[in-house]
Short mmCIF file of the C-alpha atoms (twelve columns), coordinates in Angstrom:
data_MODEL
# 
_entry.id   MODEL 
# 
loop_
_atom_site.group_PDB 
_atom_site.id 
_atom_site.type_symbol 
_atom_site.label_atom_id 
_atom_site.label_alt_id 
_atom_site.label_comp_id 
_atom_site.label_asym_id 
_atom_site.label_seq_id 
_atom_site.Cartn_x 
_atom_site.Cartn_y 
_atom_site.Cartn_z 
_atom_site.pdbx_PDB_model_num 
ATOM 1   C CA . MET A 1   -7.609  13.611  -2.519 1 
ATOM 2   C CA . PRO A 2   -4.253  15.299  -1.454 1 
ATOM 3   C CA . ASN A 3   -3.675  16.020  1.939  1 
ATOM 4   C CA . PRO A 4   -4.752  19.878  2.884  1 
ATOM 5   C CA . SER A 5   -2.099  21.598  4.629  1 
ATOM 6   C CA . ARG A 6   -2.618  22.164  8.378  1 
ATOM 7   C CA . SER A 7   -1.255  22.575  11.722 1 
ATOM 8   C CA . ARG A 8   -1.450  19.502  14.023 1 
ATOM 9   C CA . GLN A 9   -1.126  21.703  17.263 1 
ATOM 10  C CA . ARG A 10  -3.850  20.911  19.564 1 
ATOM 11  C CA . ARG A 11  -5.806  23.831  21.074 1 
ATOM 12  C CA . PRO A 12  -5.542  24.598  24.664 1 
ATOM 13  C CA . LYS A 13  -8.612  23.912  26.816 1 
ATOM 14  C CA . THR A 14  -8.955  27.399  27.917 1 
ATOM 15  C CA . GLY A 15  -11.589 29.079  25.656 1 
ATOM 16  C CA . ALA A 16  -12.334 25.839  23.910 1 
ATOM 17  C CA . LEU A 17  -16.188 26.570  24.354 1 
ATOM 18  C CA . LEU A 18  -15.705 29.893  22.550 1 
ATOM 19  C CA . ALA A 19  -13.666 28.344  19.844 1 
ATOM 20  C CA . LEU A 20  -16.391 25.691  19.457 1 
ATOM 21  C CA . ALA A 21  -19.187 28.369  19.355 1 
ATOM 22  C CA . ALA A 22  -17.329 30.238  16.603 1 
ATOM 23  C CA . VAL A 23  -16.909 27.240  14.306 1 
ATOM 24  C CA . LEU A 24  -20.616 26.138  14.792 1 
ATOM 25  C CA . LEU A 25  -21.667 29.364  13.361 1 
ATOM 26  C CA . PRO A 26  -22.511 29.448  9.561  1 
ATOM 27  C CA . ALA A 27  -19.053 29.264  8.037  1 
ATOM 28  C CA . GLY A 28  -19.648 29.497  4.132  1 
ATOM 29  C CA . ALA A 29  -17.053 32.262  4.026  1 
ATOM 30  C CA . LEU A 30  -14.183 30.215  5.529  1 
ATOM 31  C CA . ALA A 31  -11.063 30.109  3.281  1 
ATOM 32  C CA . VAL A 32  -8.079  28.014  3.221  1 
ATOM 33  C CA . ALA A 33  -5.701  27.003  0.513  1 
ATOM 34  C CA . ALA A 34  -7.492  24.520  -1.622 1 
ATOM 35  C CA . PRO A 35  -6.186  20.931  -1.780 1 
ATOM 36  C CA . ALA A 36  -4.114  20.344  -4.996 1 
ATOM 37  C CA . GLN A 37  -6.162  18.358  -7.529 1 
ATOM 38  C CA . ALA A 38  -8.927  17.920  -5.069 1 
ATOM 39  C CA . ARG A 39  -11.565 15.645  -6.759 1 
ATOM 40  C CA . PRO A 40  -15.227 15.121  -5.916 1 
ATOM 41  C CA . GLU A 41  -16.848 11.823  -4.962 1 
ATOM 42  C CA . THR A 42  -19.379 10.909  -7.783 1 
ATOM 43  C CA . ARG A 43  -21.947 13.328  -7.997 1 
ATOM 44  C CA . ALA A 44  -25.543 12.185  -7.140 1 
ATOM 45  C CA . GLN A 45  -28.774 13.734  -8.361 1 
ATOM 46  C CA . SER A 46  -30.105 16.479  -6.319 1 
ATOM 47  C CA . GLN A 47  -32.611 16.039  -3.334 1 
ATOM 48  C CA . PRO A 48  -34.968 18.671  -2.304 1 
ATOM 49  C CA . GLN A 49  -33.905 21.398  0.320  1 
ATOM 50  C CA . GLU A 50  -30.202 21.590  -0.789 1 
ATOM 51  C CA . PRO A 51  -28.493 24.202  1.325  1 
ATOM 52  C CA . ARG A 52  -27.919 27.558  -0.160 1 
ATOM 53  C CA . ALA A 53  -24.650 29.340  -0.596 1 
ATOM 54  C CA . GLY A 54  -23.575 31.081  2.871  1 
ATOM 55  C CA . THR A 55  -25.473 28.529  4.882  1 
ATOM 56  C CA . ALA A 56  -22.823 25.834  5.617  1 
ATOM 57  C CA . ARG A 57  -23.735 23.938  8.987  1 
ATOM 58  C CA . VAL A 58  -21.764 21.355  10.928 1 
ATOM 59  C CA . THR A 59  -22.655 19.028  13.782 1 
ATOM 60  C CA . ALA A 60  -19.794 17.112  15.849 1 
ATOM 61  C CA . ALA A 61  -20.270 14.356  18.428 1 
ATOM 62  C CA . VAL A 62  -17.523 13.237  20.649 1 
ATOM 63  C CA . LEU A 63  -17.129 10.182  22.921 1 
ATOM 64  C CA . PRO A 64  -14.050 9.527   25.077 1 
ATOM 65  C CA . LEU A 65  -13.175 5.915   25.298 1 
ATOM 66  C CA . ASP A 66  -12.352 5.730   29.067 1 
ATOM 67  C CA . GLY A 67  -15.475 3.832   30.383 1 
ATOM 68  C CA . SER A 68  -16.987 6.708   32.018 1 
ATOM 69  C CA . ARG A 69  -19.458 7.762   29.326 1 
ATOM 70  C CA . GLN A 70  -21.926 5.834   27.444 1 
ATOM 71  C CA . ARG A 71  -23.314 8.697   25.203 1 
ATOM 72  C CA . PRO A 72  -21.473 11.385  23.256 1 
ATOM 73  C CA . THR A 73  -21.417 14.954  23.733 1 
ATOM 74  C CA . VAL A 74  -22.975 16.514  20.555 1 
ATOM 75  C CA . TYR A 75  -22.149 20.018  19.354 1 
ATOM 76  C CA . GLY A 76  -24.702 21.615  16.991 1 
ATOM 77  C CA . ASP A 77  -28.110 20.320  15.913 1 
ATOM 78  C CA . ASP A 78  -27.951 16.526  15.774 1 
ATOM 79  C CA . THR A 79  -30.051 16.392  12.476 1 
ATOM 80  C CA . ALA A 80  -29.637 14.271  9.394  1 
ATOM 81  C CA . TYR A 81  -26.651 15.016  6.772  1 
ATOM 82  C CA . ASP A 82  -25.745 13.268  3.630  1 
ATOM 83  C CA . THR A 83  -23.017 10.707  4.280  1 
ATOM 84  C CA . ALA A 84  -20.916 10.886  1.125  1 
ATOM 85  C CA . SER A 85  -18.307 8.274   1.622  1 
ATOM 86  C CA . ILE A 86  -18.109 8.016   5.279  1 
ATOM 87  C CA . ILE A 87  -21.002 5.556   4.383  1 
ATOM 88  C CA . LYS A 88  -18.385 2.996   3.280  1 
ATOM 89  C CA . VAL A 89  -17.662 2.015   6.714  1 
ATOM 90  C CA . ASP A 90  -21.367 1.076   7.330  1 
ATOM 91  C CA . ILE A 91  -21.330 -0.664  4.043  1 
ATOM 92  C CA . LEU A 92  -18.260 -2.918  5.067  1 
ATOM 93  C CA . ALA A 93  -19.872 -3.490  8.525  1 
ATOM 94  C CA . ALA A 94  -23.054 -4.712  6.650  1 
ATOM 95  C CA . ALA A 95  -20.903 -7.043  4.423  1 
ATOM 96  C CA . LEU A 96  -19.014 -8.413  7.394  1 
ATOM 97  C CA . LEU A 97  -22.411 -9.132  9.216  1 
ATOM 98  C CA . ARG A 98  -23.449 -10.945 6.042  1 
ATOM 99  C CA . ALA A 99  -20.283 -13.074 6.106  1 
ATOM 100 C CA . GLN A 100 -20.711 -13.845 9.829  1 
ATOM 101 C CA . ASP A 101 -24.276 -15.121 9.339  1 
ATOM 102 C CA . ALA A 102 -22.805 -17.388 6.627  1 
ATOM 103 C CA . GLY A 103 -20.142 -18.728 8.996  1 
ATOM 104 C CA . ARG A 104 -17.306 -17.259 7.077  1 
ATOM 105 C CA . THR A 105 -14.943 -14.537 6.565  1 
ATOM 106 C CA . LEU A 106 -14.946 -12.142 3.617  1 
ATOM 107 C CA . THR A 107 -13.893 -13.796 0.373  1 
ATOM 108 C CA . ALA A 108 -10.833 -12.798 -1.604 1 
ATOM 109 C CA . ARG A 109 -13.021 -10.816 -3.937 1 
ATOM 110 C CA . GLU A 110 -14.825 -9.078  -1.156 1 
ATOM 111 C CA . ARG A 111 -11.731 -8.147  0.374  1 
ATOM 112 C CA . ALA A 112 -10.580 -6.699  -2.968 1 
ATOM 113 C CA . TYR A 113 -13.449 -4.451  -2.789 1 
ATOM 114 C CA . ALA A 114 -13.225 -3.434  0.851  1 
ATOM 115 C CA . GLU A 115 -9.799  -2.477  1.011  1 
ATOM 116 C CA . PRO A 116 -9.461  0.152   -1.549 1 
ATOM 117 C CA . MET A 117 -13.119 1.178   -0.580 1 
ATOM 118 C CA . ILE A 118 -11.839 2.055   2.739  1 
ATOM 119 C CA . ARG A 119 -8.227  3.115   2.194  1 
ATOM 120 C CA . ARG A 120 -8.467  5.110   -1.107 1 
ATOM 121 C CA . SER A 121 -12.343 5.748   -0.882 1 
ATOM 122 C CA . ASP A 122 -12.834 3.901   -4.249 1 
ATOM 123 C CA . ASN A 123 -16.284 4.236   -5.473 1 
ATOM 124 C CA . ALA A 124 -16.300 1.200   -8.017 1 
ATOM 125 C CA . SER A 125 -15.682 -0.938  -5.069 1 
ATOM 126 C CA . ALA A 126 -18.371 0.635   -2.987 1 
ATOM 127 C CA . ASN A 127 -20.707 0.252   -5.947 1 
ATOM 128 C CA . ALA A 128 -19.887 -3.566  -5.821 1 
ATOM 129 C CA . LEU A 129 -20.566 -4.027  -2.152 1 
ATOM 130 C CA . TRP A 130 -23.598 -1.888  -1.983 1 
ATOM 131 C CA . ARG A 131 -25.267 -4.136  -4.286 1 
ATOM 132 C CA . GLN A 132 -24.052 -7.197  -2.534 1 
ATOM 133 C CA . ILE A 133 -25.530 -6.079  0.857  1 
ATOM 134 C CA . GLY A 134 -29.017 -5.294  -0.854 1 
ATOM 135 C CA . GLU A 135 -28.370 -1.562  -1.172 1 
ATOM 136 C CA . ALA A 136 -30.658 0.519   1.345  1 
ATOM 137 C CA . PRO A 137 -32.890 -2.322  2.544  1 
ATOM 138 C CA . GLY A 138 -29.703 -4.404  3.326  1 
ATOM 139 C CA . LEU A 139 -27.864 -1.490  5.018  1 
ATOM 140 C CA . GLU A 140 -30.853 -0.730  7.190  1 
ATOM 141 C CA . ALA A 141 -31.125 -4.340  8.275  1 
ATOM 142 C CA . ALA A 142 -27.698 -4.292  9.284  1 
ATOM 143 C CA . ASN A 143 -27.826 -1.081  11.071 1 
ATOM 144 C CA . ARG A 144 -30.658 -2.296  13.201 1 
ATOM 145 C CA . ARG A 145 -28.264 -4.882  14.622 1 
ATOM 146 C CA . LEU A 146 -25.508 -2.292  14.869 1 
ATOM 147 C CA . GLY A 147 -27.660 0.054   16.994 1 
ATOM 148 C CA . LEU A 148 -27.918 2.795   14.410 1 
ATOM 149 C CA . THR A 149 -31.471 4.391   14.594 1 
ATOM 150 C CA . GLU A 150 -31.191 7.476   12.420 1 
ATOM 151 C CA . THR A 151 -29.423 6.453   9.226  1 
ATOM 152 C CA . ARG A 152 -31.629 5.781   6.070  1 
ATOM 153 C CA . GLY A 153 -30.047 4.437   2.960  1 
ATOM 154 C CA . GLY A 154 -29.853 6.246   -0.383 1 
ATOM 155 C CA . SER A 155 -32.388 5.246   -2.885 1 
ATOM 156 C CA . GLY A 156 -31.125 2.774   -5.679 1 
ATOM 157 C CA . PRO A 157 -27.336 3.133   -6.379 1 
ATOM 158 C CA . ARG A 158 -26.903 6.378   -4.638 1 
ATOM 159 C CA . TRP A 159 -25.281 5.191   -1.360 1 
ATOM 160 C CA . GLY A 160 -23.657 8.622   -0.982 1 
ATOM 161 C CA . LEU A 161 -26.950 10.040  -0.356 1 
ATOM 162 C CA . THR A 162 -27.672 7.952   2.682  1 
ATOM 163 C CA . ARG A 163 -28.695 10.280  5.420  1 
ATOM 164 C CA . THR A 164 -27.303 9.872   9.030  1 
ATOM 165 C CA . THR A 165 -26.721 11.926  12.258 1 
ATOM 166 C CA . ALA A 166 -23.378 12.467  14.090 1 
ATOM 167 C CA . SER A 167 -24.867 10.482  17.035 1 
ATOM 168 C CA . ASP A 168 -25.589 7.506   14.773 1 
ATOM 169 C CA . GLN A 169 -22.038 7.612   13.321 1 
ATOM 170 C CA . ILE A 170 -20.636 7.421   16.858 1 
ATOM 171 C CA . ARG A 171 -22.933 4.277   17.531 1 
ATOM 172 C CA . LEU A 172 -21.347 2.764   14.293 1 
ATOM 173 C CA . LEU A 173 -17.846 3.722   15.540 1 
ATOM 174 C CA . ARG A 174 -18.693 1.986   18.967 1 
ATOM 175 C CA . ALA A 175 -19.650 -1.241  17.261 1 
ATOM 176 C CA . VAL A 176 -16.306 -1.165  15.466 1 
ATOM 177 C CA . PHE A 177 -13.915 0.220   18.257 1 
ATOM 178 C CA . VAL A 178 -15.331 -0.906  21.570 1 
ATOM 179 C CA . PRO A 179 -15.276 -4.547  22.666 1 
ATOM 180 C CA . GLU A 180 -18.544 -6.556  23.262 1 
ATOM 181 C CA . SER A 181 -20.351 -5.133  26.183 1 
ATOM 182 C CA . GLY A 182 -23.433 -6.118  27.674 1 
ATOM 183 C CA . GLY A 183 -26.309 -3.381  27.512 1 
ATOM 184 C CA . THR A 184 -24.716 -1.555  24.735 1 
ATOM 185 C CA . ALA A 185 -26.823 -1.032  21.573 1 
ATOM 186 C CA . GLY A 186 -25.055 -2.920  18.746 1 
ATOM 187 C CA . GLY A 187 -22.301 -4.174  21.136 1 
ATOM 188 C CA . GLY A 188 -21.336 -7.664  19.732 1 
ATOM 189 C CA . ALA A 189 -22.960 -7.569  16.489 1 
ATOM 190 C CA . LEU A 190 -19.658 -7.484  14.795 1 
ATOM 191 C CA . ASN A 191 -17.261 -10.171 16.077 1 
ATOM 192 C CA . ALA A 192 -13.757 -9.612  17.245 1 
ATOM 193 C CA . ALA A 193 -12.325 -10.579 13.863 1 
ATOM 194 C CA . SER A 194 -14.616 -8.266  11.963 1 
ATOM 195 C CA . ARG A 195 -13.993 -5.308  14.283 1 
ATOM 196 C CA . SER A 196 -10.398 -5.932  13.821 1 
ATOM 197 C CA . TYR A 197 -10.516 -5.934  9.929  1 
ATOM 198 C CA . VAL A 198 -12.414 -2.616  9.800  1 
ATOM 199 C CA . ARG A 199 -10.020 -1.034  12.461 1 
ATOM 200 C CA . THR A 200 -6.961  -2.279  10.465 1 
ATOM 201 C CA . LEU A 201 -8.527  -0.682  7.220  1 
ATOM 202 C CA . MET A 202 -9.425  2.641   9.031  1 
ATOM 203 C CA . ASN A 203 -5.793  2.735   10.423 1 
ATOM 204 C CA . GLY A 204 -4.411  2.350   6.904  1 
ATOM 205 C CA . ILE A 205 -5.820  5.360   5.117  1 
ATOM 206 C CA . ALA A 206 -3.935  6.526   2.095  1 
ATOM 207 C CA . ASP A 207 -1.784  9.611   2.669  1 
ATOM 208 C CA . ASP A 208 -3.957  11.804  0.523  1 
ATOM 209 C CA . GLN A 209 -7.000  10.750  2.583  1 
ATOM 210 C CA . ASP A 210 -5.339  11.826  5.973  1 
ATOM 211 C CA . TRP A 211 -7.424  14.817  6.946  1 
ATOM 212 C CA . GLY A 212 -10.460 15.562  8.971  1 
ATOM 213 C CA . VAL A 213 -11.093 14.400  12.621 1 
ATOM 214 C CA . SER A 214 -7.466  13.222  12.602 1 
ATOM 215 C CA . ALA A 215 -6.454  16.777  12.832 1 
ATOM 216 C CA . ALA A 216 -7.867  16.702  16.466 1 
ATOM 217 C CA . GLY A 217 -5.338  14.213  17.876 1 
ATOM 218 C CA . SER A 218 -1.930  12.545  17.534 1 
ATOM 219 C CA . PRO A 219 -0.832  12.593  13.838 1 
ATOM 220 C CA . ALA A 220 0.062   9.066   14.244 1 
ATOM 221 C CA . GLY A 221 -2.329  6.224   14.968 1 
ATOM 222 C CA . ALA A 222 -5.673  7.816   14.003 1 
ATOM 223 C CA . ALA A 223 -8.204  5.590   12.407 1 
ATOM 224 C CA . LEU A 224 -10.777 7.474   10.085 1 
ATOM 225 C CA . LYS A 225 -13.053 7.656   7.077  1 
ATOM 226 C CA . ASN A 226 -13.825 10.763  5.099  1 
ATOM 227 C CA . GLY A 227 -16.536 11.577  2.689  1 
ATOM 228 C CA . TRP A 228 -16.840 14.585  0.289  1 
ATOM 229 C CA . LEU A 229 -19.560 15.216  -2.410 1 
ATOM 230 C CA . GLN A 230 -20.517 18.100  -4.410 1 
ATOM 231 C CA . ARG A 231 -24.187 18.584  -5.007 1 
ATOM 232 C CA . SER A 232 -25.146 18.807  -8.716 1 
ATOM 233 C CA . THR A 233 -27.718 21.539  -8.173 1 
ATOM 234 C CA . SER A 234 -26.327 23.886  -5.756 1 
ATOM 235 C CA . GLY A 235 -22.629 23.254  -6.392 1 
ATOM 236 C CA . LEU A 236 -22.299 23.283  -2.654 1 
ATOM 237 C CA . TRP A 237 -20.077 20.585  -0.734 1 
ATOM 238 C CA . ASP A 238 -20.825 17.915  1.916  1 
ATOM 239 C CA . VAL A 239 -17.653 17.268  3.780  1 
ATOM 240 C CA . ASN A 240 -17.773 14.685  6.592  1 
ATOM 241 C CA . SER A 241 -15.099 12.795  8.692  1 
ATOM 242 C CA . VAL A 242 -15.359 10.126  11.227 1 
ATOM 243 C CA . GLY A 243 -12.952 8.053   13.334 1 
ATOM 244 C CA . ARG A 244 -10.839 7.501   16.464 1 
ATOM 245 C CA . VAL A 245 -8.270  9.942   17.568 1 
ATOM 246 C CA . THR A 246 -5.830  9.898   20.662 1 
ATOM 247 C CA . VAL A 247 -5.274  13.077  22.499 1 
ATOM 248 C CA . ASP A 248 -2.606  13.172  25.569 1 
ATOM 249 C CA . GLY A 249 -3.119  9.212   25.448 1 
ATOM 250 C CA . ARG A 250 -7.015  9.377   25.879 1 
ATOM 251 C CA . PRO A 251 -8.748  7.876   22.927 1 
ATOM 252 C CA . TYR A 252 -12.024 9.547   21.488 1 
ATOM 253 C CA . LEU A 253 -14.376 8.544   18.878 1 
ATOM 254 C CA . VAL A 254 -15.269 11.869  16.750 1 
ATOM 255 C CA . ALA A 255 -17.890 12.386  14.042 1 
ATOM 256 C CA . VAL A 256 -18.204 15.664  12.282 1 
ATOM 257 C CA . LEU A 257 -20.628 16.241  9.391  1 
ATOM 258 C CA . SER A 258 -21.025 19.287  7.367  1 
ATOM 259 C CA . ASP A 259 -22.915 20.502  4.278  1 
ATOM 260 C CA . GLY A 260 -23.456 23.822  2.418  1 
ATOM 261 C CA . ASN A 261 -19.835 24.532  1.844  1 
ATOM 262 C CA . ALA A 262 -18.678 26.809  -0.883 1 
ATOM 263 C CA . SER A 263 -15.794 24.564  -1.647 1 
ATOM 264 C CA . MET A 264 -14.248 21.310  -0.730 1 
ATOM 265 C CA . SER A 265 -11.318 23.131  1.004  1 
ATOM 266 C CA . GLU A 266 -13.722 25.199  3.079  1 
ATOM 267 C CA . GLY A 267 -15.582 22.168  4.174  1 
ATOM 268 C CA . VAL A 268 -12.323 20.553  5.058  1 
ATOM 269 C CA . SER A 269 -11.395 23.564  7.222  1 
ATOM 270 C CA . LEU A 270 -14.488 23.719  8.990  1 
ATOM 271 C CA . VAL A 271 -14.468 20.104  9.796  1 
ATOM 272 C CA . GLU A 272 -10.940 20.128  11.278 1 
ATOM 273 C CA . ARG A 273 -11.673 23.342  13.209 1 
ATOM 274 C CA . THR A 274 -14.736 21.699  14.600 1 
ATOM 275 C CA . ALA A 275 -13.156 18.491  15.477 1 
ATOM 276 C CA . ARG A 276 -10.217 20.131  17.221 1 
ATOM 277 C CA . ALA A 277 -12.564 22.423  19.203 1 
ATOM 278 C CA . ALA A 278 -15.081 19.659  20.111 1 
ATOM 279 C CA . VAL A 279 -12.472 17.196  21.471 1 
ATOM 280 C CA . SER A 280 -10.798 19.868  23.439 1 
ATOM 281 C CA . SER A 281 -14.109 20.965  24.965 1 
ATOM 282 C CA . THR A 282 -15.042 17.451  25.667 1 
ATOM 283 C CA . ALA A 283 -11.779 16.723  27.414 1 
ATOM 284 C CA . ALA A 284 -12.237 19.962  29.693 1 
ATOM 285 C CA . ARG A 285 -15.438 18.489  30.926 1 
# 
């Protein structure tokens, strides 16, 4: 998906809470220039209780990586959302745990799936690794080791309909970006080589994927994975973004999940505005 145009300027801390409150209100009517040739992820069959038009919702979770906090600050209701393609980080983590258990690194074939899956959000590669990890049961077994407690795999081949919370996505990011530490749920599940591999791929996202939580920090050095999915019955969009950003030299883990967006471009705008406001508000605390 081509990169939506946006300003990389960070918001000042003054008024950050008001700005955050504004973006957390229902935002189905937000309007921005649509990304050229935006393409949806593979559509999945509808689930009950899909959002209705005009009812977009969003939740953000932010954790500074300065050692002073163990839990993220959550903005909005920390309820479950469809993952869309942010689940691909979790799929890769599960594949790496399987390899670790076998006393090996990923095979050349597994790497040939993993790299386009993360860098270009390739769905065919995700399909292959999803089957390899054992679909939802395999994902959930890995997540118990990674410290995720609120993520449920999509049924059958529908990995994009995995349900997760913003807090759980921060737990996953901690397992990837935070060195092993005693007492941390999921700490040490991925070994140093596995963590480095995931970080390398998330740092090397294709240019047309560079949107989302990266808008909250420095334009260089962000590590992220985005997801977007148009629901087949309602026509509304899930738009999500997770990753690590740096603001004024301080690193943060950020997860922003949204659904009920009238268009992909409105979802991207909502996610980016929320990420900026949430990081700014957290930094001011």
